Coordinates of C-alpha atoms in Angstrom, one line a residue:
M1 CA 113.9 -59.2 101.5
D2 CA 111.2 -61.0 101.8
V3 CA 107.1 -62.2 100.8
V4 CA 104.0 -63.9 102.0
A5 CA 101.5 -65.6 99.3
Y6 CA 97.6 -66.2 100.5
G7 CA 95.2 -68.8 98.8
V8 CA 98.5 -70.4 96.0
V9 CA 96.6 -72.9 94.8
A10 CA 98.1 -75.6 93.3
D11 CA 98.9 -75.4 90.2
E12 CA 100.0 -71.3 90.9
R13 CA 103.1 -72.4 93.2
P14 CA 105.9 -73.3 90.4
L15 CA 104.3 -70.4 88.0
L16 CA 105.1 -68.2 91.3
E17 CA 108.3 -70.1 92.9
E18 CA 109.5 -69.3 89.7
A19 CA 108.9 -65.8 89.1
F20 CA 110.3 -64.8 92.3
G21 CA 113.0 -67.0 93.0
G22 CA 116.9 -66.1 93.5
R23 CA 115.5 -62.9 93.9
Y24 CA 113.3 -62.2 96.5
R25 CA 113.2 -65.2 99.4
L26 CA 109.4 -66.3 98.8
R27 CA 106.6 -68.3 101.5
C28 CA 103.2 -69.9 99.4
L29 CA 100.2 -70.9 102.0
D30 CA 97.2 -72.3 101.3
L31 CA 95.6 -70.5 104.1
V32 CA 92.9 -67.6 103.6
L33 CA 94.0 -64.0 105.5
D34 CA 91.9 -63.3 107.7
R35 CA 91.5 -62.6 111.6
D36 CA 93.2 -64.6 112.8
T37 CA 96.1 -65.2 110.1
A38 CA 97.6 -62.5 110.0
S39 CA 100.6 -63.4 111.7
T40 CA 101.3 -65.6 110.1
A41 CA 102.7 -63.0 107.5
A42 CA 104.9 -61.4 110.7
G43 CA 108.2 -59.8 108.9
C44 CA 107.4 -59.9 105.7
E45 CA 108.1 -57.2 103.9
V46 CA 105.8 -58.1 101.2
V47 CA 102.2 -59.8 101.4
C48 CA 100.5 -61.4 98.0
S49 CA 96.6 -61.9 99.1
S50 CA 93.9 -63.1 97.0
V51 CA 90.6 -61.9 96.2
N52 CA 89.3 -64.6 99.4
D53 CA 91.4 -62.8 101.7
V54 CA 89.8 -60.7 103.7
L55 CA 92.5 -57.3 104.4
D56 CA 90.1 -55.5 107.1
G57 CA 91.3 -52.7 109.3
E58 CA 92.1 -55.1 111.5
V59 CA 93.7 -57.3 109.2
L60 CA 95.7 -54.2 107.7
A61 CA 96.6 -52.6 111.1
T62 CA 98.1 -56.7 112.0
L63 CA 100.3 -56.5 109.2
A64 CA 101.6 -53.6 109.4
R65 CA 102.9 -53.7 112.9
G66 CA 104.7 -57.3 111.9
G67 CA 106.3 -55.4 109.5
T68 CA 104.8 -56.0 106.0
R69 CA 104.9 -52.4 103.9
L70 CA 103.1 -53.9 100.1
I71 CA 99.9 -55.6 100.1
T72 CA 99.7 -56.8 96.3
Q73 CA 97.0 -58.5 95.6
R74 CA 97.0 -60.9 93.0
A75 CA 93.0 -59.7 90.7
T76 CA 91.5 -57.1 89.7
G77 CA 88.7 -56.6 91.8
Y78 CA 90.1 -55.3 95.3
N79 CA 86.5 -54.5 97.3
N80 CA 87.7 -57.7 100.4
I81 CA 90.6 -54.4 100.7
D82 CA 89.6 -51.4 102.6
L83 CA 92.1 -49.2 101.2
E84 CA 92.0 -46.0 103.1
A85 CA 93.1 -48.7 106.2
A86 CA 95.7 -49.3 104.8
R87 CA 96.4 -45.6 103.5
K88 CA 96.9 -44.8 107.0
E89 CA 98.5 -48.0 107.7
G90 CA 101.3 -46.2 105.3
L91 CA 100.6 -49.3 103.1
S92 CA 100.9 -49.3 100.1
V93 CA 98.0 -51.7 97.4
A94 CA 97.9 -52.9 94.1
R95 CA 96.6 -54.9 92.2
V96 CA 96.5 -56.3 88.6
S97 CA 95.2 -54.4 86.6
S98 CA 94.6 -56.3 83.7
Y99 CA 95.3 -59.4 82.7
S100 CA 94.2 -61.8 79.5
P101 CA 89.9 -61.4 78.8
H102 CA 89.7 -64.1 76.6
S103 CA 90.8 -66.7 80.0
V104 CA 86.9 -64.9 81.4
A105 CA 84.7 -64.0 78.1
E106 CA 85.9 -68.3 77.1
F107 CA 84.6 -69.6 80.7
A108 CA 81.0 -67.5 80.3
W109 CA 80.9 -69.1 77.0
A110 CA 81.4 -72.3 79.0
L111 CA 78.7 -72.4 80.0
A112 CA 76.8 -70.6 78.4
L113 CA 77.4 -73.9 76.0
A114 CA 76.9 -76.4 79.1
V115 CA 73.5 -74.1 80.1
D116 CA 72.0 -73.8 76.8
R117 CA 73.1 -77.6 75.5
R118 CA 72.2 -79.2 79.4
V119 CA 75.4 -81.2 78.8
A120 CA 76.3 -81.4 82.9
R121 CA 73.2 -83.4 82.8
A122 CA 75.0 -85.6 79.5
V123 CA 77.7 -86.8 81.1
T124 CA 75.9 -87.4 84.5
R125 CA 73.3 -89.9 81.5
T126 CA 76.4 -91.1 79.5
R127 CA 78.3 -91.7 82.8
D128 CA 75.1 -94.8 83.7
F129 CA 75.2 -95.4 80.2
D130 CA 72.2 -93.8 79.7
F131 CA 71.4 -92.4 76.3
R132 CA 68.4 -90.2 76.0
L133 CA 67.6 -87.6 74.7
D134 CA 65.1 -86.7 76.6
G135 CA 65.0 -83.3 78.7
L136 CA 68.1 -82.3 76.6
L137 CA 67.3 -80.2 74.1
G138 CA 68.5 -76.5 72.6
R139 CA 68.5 -73.7 70.9
D140 CA 70.7 -71.8 69.2
F141 CA 72.4 -68.8 69.7
H142 CA 71.9 -67.4 66.5
G143 CA 69.6 -65.4 65.7
R144 CA 68.8 -64.2 68.8
T145 CA 69.8 -61.4 71.6
A146 CA 72.7 -61.7 73.6
G147 CA 72.5 -58.3 76.9
V148 CA 76.3 -57.7 77.9
L149 CA 76.4 -55.6 81.2
G150 CA 79.8 -54.4 81.0
T151 CA 81.9 -54.1 77.6
G152 CA 85.2 -53.1 78.4
K153 CA 88.0 -56.0 77.3
I154 CA 86.3 -59.1 78.7
G155 CA 83.3 -57.9 78.1
A156 CA 83.9 -56.9 74.9
A157 CA 85.8 -60.3 74.2
F158 CA 82.5 -62.0 74.8
A159 CA 81.0 -60.1 72.7
R160 CA 83.0 -60.7 69.4
I161 CA 82.3 -64.7 70.7
A162 CA 79.0 -63.1 70.3
A163 CA 79.3 -62.0 67.0
G164 CA 81.1 -64.8 66.0
F165 CA 76.7 -66.8 66.4
G166 CA 75.8 -64.3 65.1
M167 CA 74.1 -63.1 67.8
R168 CA 71.6 -59.4 67.4
L169 CA 74.0 -57.6 70.3
L170 CA 73.0 -55.4 73.5
G171 CA 75.6 -53.2 75.4
S172 CA 75.0 -51.4 79.1
D173 CA 78.0 -49.5 81.0
I174 CA 78.9 -46.5 81.7
A175 CA 80.6 -46.1 78.3
E176 CA 80.4 -47.1 74.4
N177 CA 82.9 -49.1 73.0
P178 CA 84.5 -48.4 70.3
E179 CA 84.8 -52.0 69.3
C180 CA 81.8 -53.1 70.4
L181 CA 79.9 -50.0 68.7
E182 CA 82.2 -51.9 65.0
L183 CA 80.6 -55.3 66.1
G184 CA 76.9 -53.4 65.8
M185 CA 76.1 -53.2 69.9
E186 CA 72.5 -51.2 70.7
Y187 CA 73.3 -49.5 73.9
V188 CA 70.1 -49.4 75.9
E189 CA 68.6 -49.0 79.8
R190 CA 69.4 -51.8 81.5
D191 CA 65.9 -52.4 81.6
R192 CA 65.4 -52.4 77.6
L193 CA 68.8 -55.5 77.9
F194 CA 67.2 -57.7 81.3
A195 CA 64.1 -57.2 79.1
E196 CA 64.9 -58.4 75.8
A197 CA 68.0 -60.0 75.6
D198 CA 67.8 -64.1 75.5
L199 CA 72.1 -64.7 77.2
I200 CA 73.0 -62.1 79.6
S201 CA 75.5 -62.0 80.7
L202 CA 78.4 -59.9 83.4
H203 CA 81.1 -58.2 83.3
L204 CA 80.7 -55.6 85.9
P205 CA 82.6 -54.4 88.4
L206 CA 81.3 -54.6 91.7
V207 CA 80.6 -51.0 93.7
P208 CA 77.9 -50.0 94.4
D209 CA 75.6 -48.5 92.1
T210 CA 76.3 -52.3 90.6
H211 CA 75.8 -54.3 93.6
H212 CA 72.3 -56.8 93.5
V213 CA 72.4 -54.5 89.4
V214 CA 70.5 -58.2 89.0
N215 CA 67.4 -57.9 91.6
A216 CA 64.0 -59.4 91.4
D217 CA 63.2 -56.3 89.5
A218 CA 65.9 -57.3 87.0
L219 CA 64.5 -60.6 87.2
A220 CA 61.0 -59.9 86.6
R221 CA 61.9 -58.3 83.5
M222 CA 63.5 -61.4 81.8
K223 CA 62.2 -63.3 79.5
D224 CA 61.4 -66.4 81.1
D225 CA 63.7 -69.2 79.0
A226 CA 66.5 -66.8 79.6
I227 CA 70.2 -67.8 80.6
L228 CA 72.1 -65.9 83.1
I229 CA 75.6 -65.9 83.6
N230 CA 77.5 -64.2 86.5
T231 CA 81.8 -64.6 85.4
S232 CA 82.7 -61.4 87.8
R233 CA 81.4 -60.8 91.1
G234 CA 79.1 -62.8 92.8
G235 CA 77.3 -59.5 94.6
L236 CA 75.5 -58.3 91.6
I237 CA 73.3 -61.1 91.6
D238 CA 70.4 -60.5 94.3
A239 CA 70.7 -64.3 95.0
Q240 CA 68.0 -66.2 97.2
A241 CA 65.3 -63.1 94.3
L242 CA 67.4 -65.1 91.8
V243 CA 66.3 -68.6 93.8
E244 CA 63.4 -67.9 94.3
T245 CA 62.3 -67.0 89.9
L246 CA 64.4 -70.7 90.0
R247 CA 61.1 -71.7 92.8
A248 CA 58.8 -70.1 90.1
G249 CA 59.8 -72.2 86.8
R250 CA 61.9 -69.2 84.9
L251 CA 64.8 -69.0 83.3
D252 CA 65.9 -71.5 80.7
G253 CA 69.1 -71.5 83.0
V254 CA 72.1 -70.0 84.5
G255 CA 75.8 -70.7 85.4
L256 CA 77.7 -69.5 88.4
D257 CA 81.5 -69.2 88.4
V258 CA 81.1 -66.5 91.6
Y259 CA 79.2 -66.1 94.1
E260 CA 77.7 -62.7 96.9
E261 CA 79.0 -65.8 99.9
E262 CA 82.0 -67.8 98.3
A263 CA 84.3 -67.0 100.9
G264 CA 86.0 -69.9 102.8
V265 CA 83.9 -72.4 100.5
F266 CA 84.7 -71.1 96.5
F267 CA 88.8 -72.6 96.7
F268 CA 88.1 -75.6 99.6
D269 CA 86.9 -78.3 99.6
R270 CA 83.8 -78.5 101.6
S271 CA 82.4 -81.9 100.4
L272 CA 82.4 -84.0 104.3
D273 CA 81.2 -80.3 106.1
V274 CA 77.3 -79.6 106.6
M275 CA 76.7 -77.1 104.1
T276 CA 75.4 -73.8 105.8
D277 CA 74.2 -71.5 103.0
D278 CA 71.2 -72.3 102.5
T279 CA 71.4 -70.3 99.5
L280 CA 73.8 -71.7 98.3
A281 CA 73.0 -74.7 98.7
R282 CA 69.4 -75.2 97.7
L283 CA 71.2 -73.1 94.3
M284 CA 73.5 -76.5 94.2
T285 CA 69.9 -78.7 94.0
F286 CA 68.2 -76.8 89.8
R287 CA 69.1 -79.0 87.5
N288 CA 69.8 -75.7 85.2
V289 CA 71.6 -73.8 87.1
L290 CA 75.8 -74.6 86.7
V291 CA 78.2 -73.7 89.9
S292 CA 81.5 -73.3 88.6
S293 CA 84.6 -72.5 91.7
H294 CA 85.2 -69.0 90.3
Q295 CA 87.8 -70.5 87.4
A296 CA 87.5 -68.2 84.7
Y297 CA 90.5 -66.7 85.2
F298 CA 92.2 -69.8 86.1
T299 CA 94.6 -70.5 82.7
R300 CA 98.4 -70.7 81.7
D301 CA 97.1 -67.3 80.0
A302 CA 95.7 -65.1 82.8
V303 CA 97.8 -66.5 85.7
G304 CA 101.0 -66.6 84.0
Q305 CA 100.1 -62.3 83.8
I306 CA 99.5 -62.4 86.4
V307 CA 102.4 -63.7 88.3
E308 CA 104.6 -61.5 86.0
A309 CA 102.3 -57.6 87.0
T310 CA 102.7 -59.1 90.9
V311 CA 106.3 -59.3 90.9
R312 CA 106.0 -56.4 89.2
N313 CA 104.3 -54.7 91.1
V314 CA 106.5 -55.3 94.3
E315 CA 109.7 -53.8 92.3
D316 CA 107.5 -50.5 91.6
H317 CA 107.2 -50.6 95.4
L318 CA 110.8 -51.5 95.9
A319 CA 112.2 -48.5 93.0
G320 CA 109.2 -45.9 95.1
R321 CA 107.1 -46.2 91.6
T322 CA 103.8 -46.2 90.9
G323 CA 101.6 -47.1 87.7
D324 CA 98.1 -48.0 87.4
N325 CA 98.4 -51.6 89.3
T326 CA 98.4 -48.8 92.0
L327 CA 95.6 -48.7 94.5
V328 CA 97.3 -47.8 97.4
P329 CA 100.8 -45.6 97.1
P330 CA 103.6 -45.3 99.5
P331 CA 103.4 -43.1 102.2
A332 CA 105.7 -39.6 101.2
P333 CA 108.7 -39.6 102.7
R334 CA 108.3 -37.0 106.1

């Protein structure tokens, strides 16, 4: 059976090849799967997609005509896949429902600490043998308030680390996590969390209710010296409203591992291109903003688990099974 994987980066490729090797014929491509490239999957029963691929109705129809029967996404999020269109085309769809939550939670803290302690600025200076401390003043997280929007597995892992720092915990989610309650977290309305938290970290899925949950109103409620971290989905933040907030001299720092319009930019070398996204370009000019390339999940542990789950999805497909990773089950036999 032929399998094609899109958006494969160099460090991921050997893990995929080892996991699939000997059982399936695997092709690893660094291409984005979209309307221009969907024809490259012709003859492949299984397509392994990534979060930057565009699986709309037209792409899915092309894949179905080419013989694809399963889309298995190497990620938890799936807002890039038109599930209803997949169902109409007779395609089954699976994802990776969970992997190491510590990978993302720890990276969120890496961003928070780097922003708070001005690490990027300090490293840039010392490379030029400038060892002054001017402008590098940070603050302790101990004794301050961490606001966690989304307290699932990743949010809970972030909260455990915050508790280790000795922080007061505020949480917001549709359901309270008993593990977070044991840490002393107080669940509050979003508006109160925005107003009281010194550090806000986003760990929500991107759904209609959470789209631009951090908008102009939410940003206005935040403390002038608050720190905002997003390692979840770019669409949670209204980026233009964030730019206006930063232009007004508010917020102590921002760490973004995701961006709403990251498709076609993140995971690629655009260093020789003209940046046509004015909002992203403006964000990059603020010295208190750190932008990374959607790498929070990118640890050996997490990627290994993602690959293992992807192989299981293929095996389940061949056996006619469904499970926790199934988003669209295979069509019922006629």
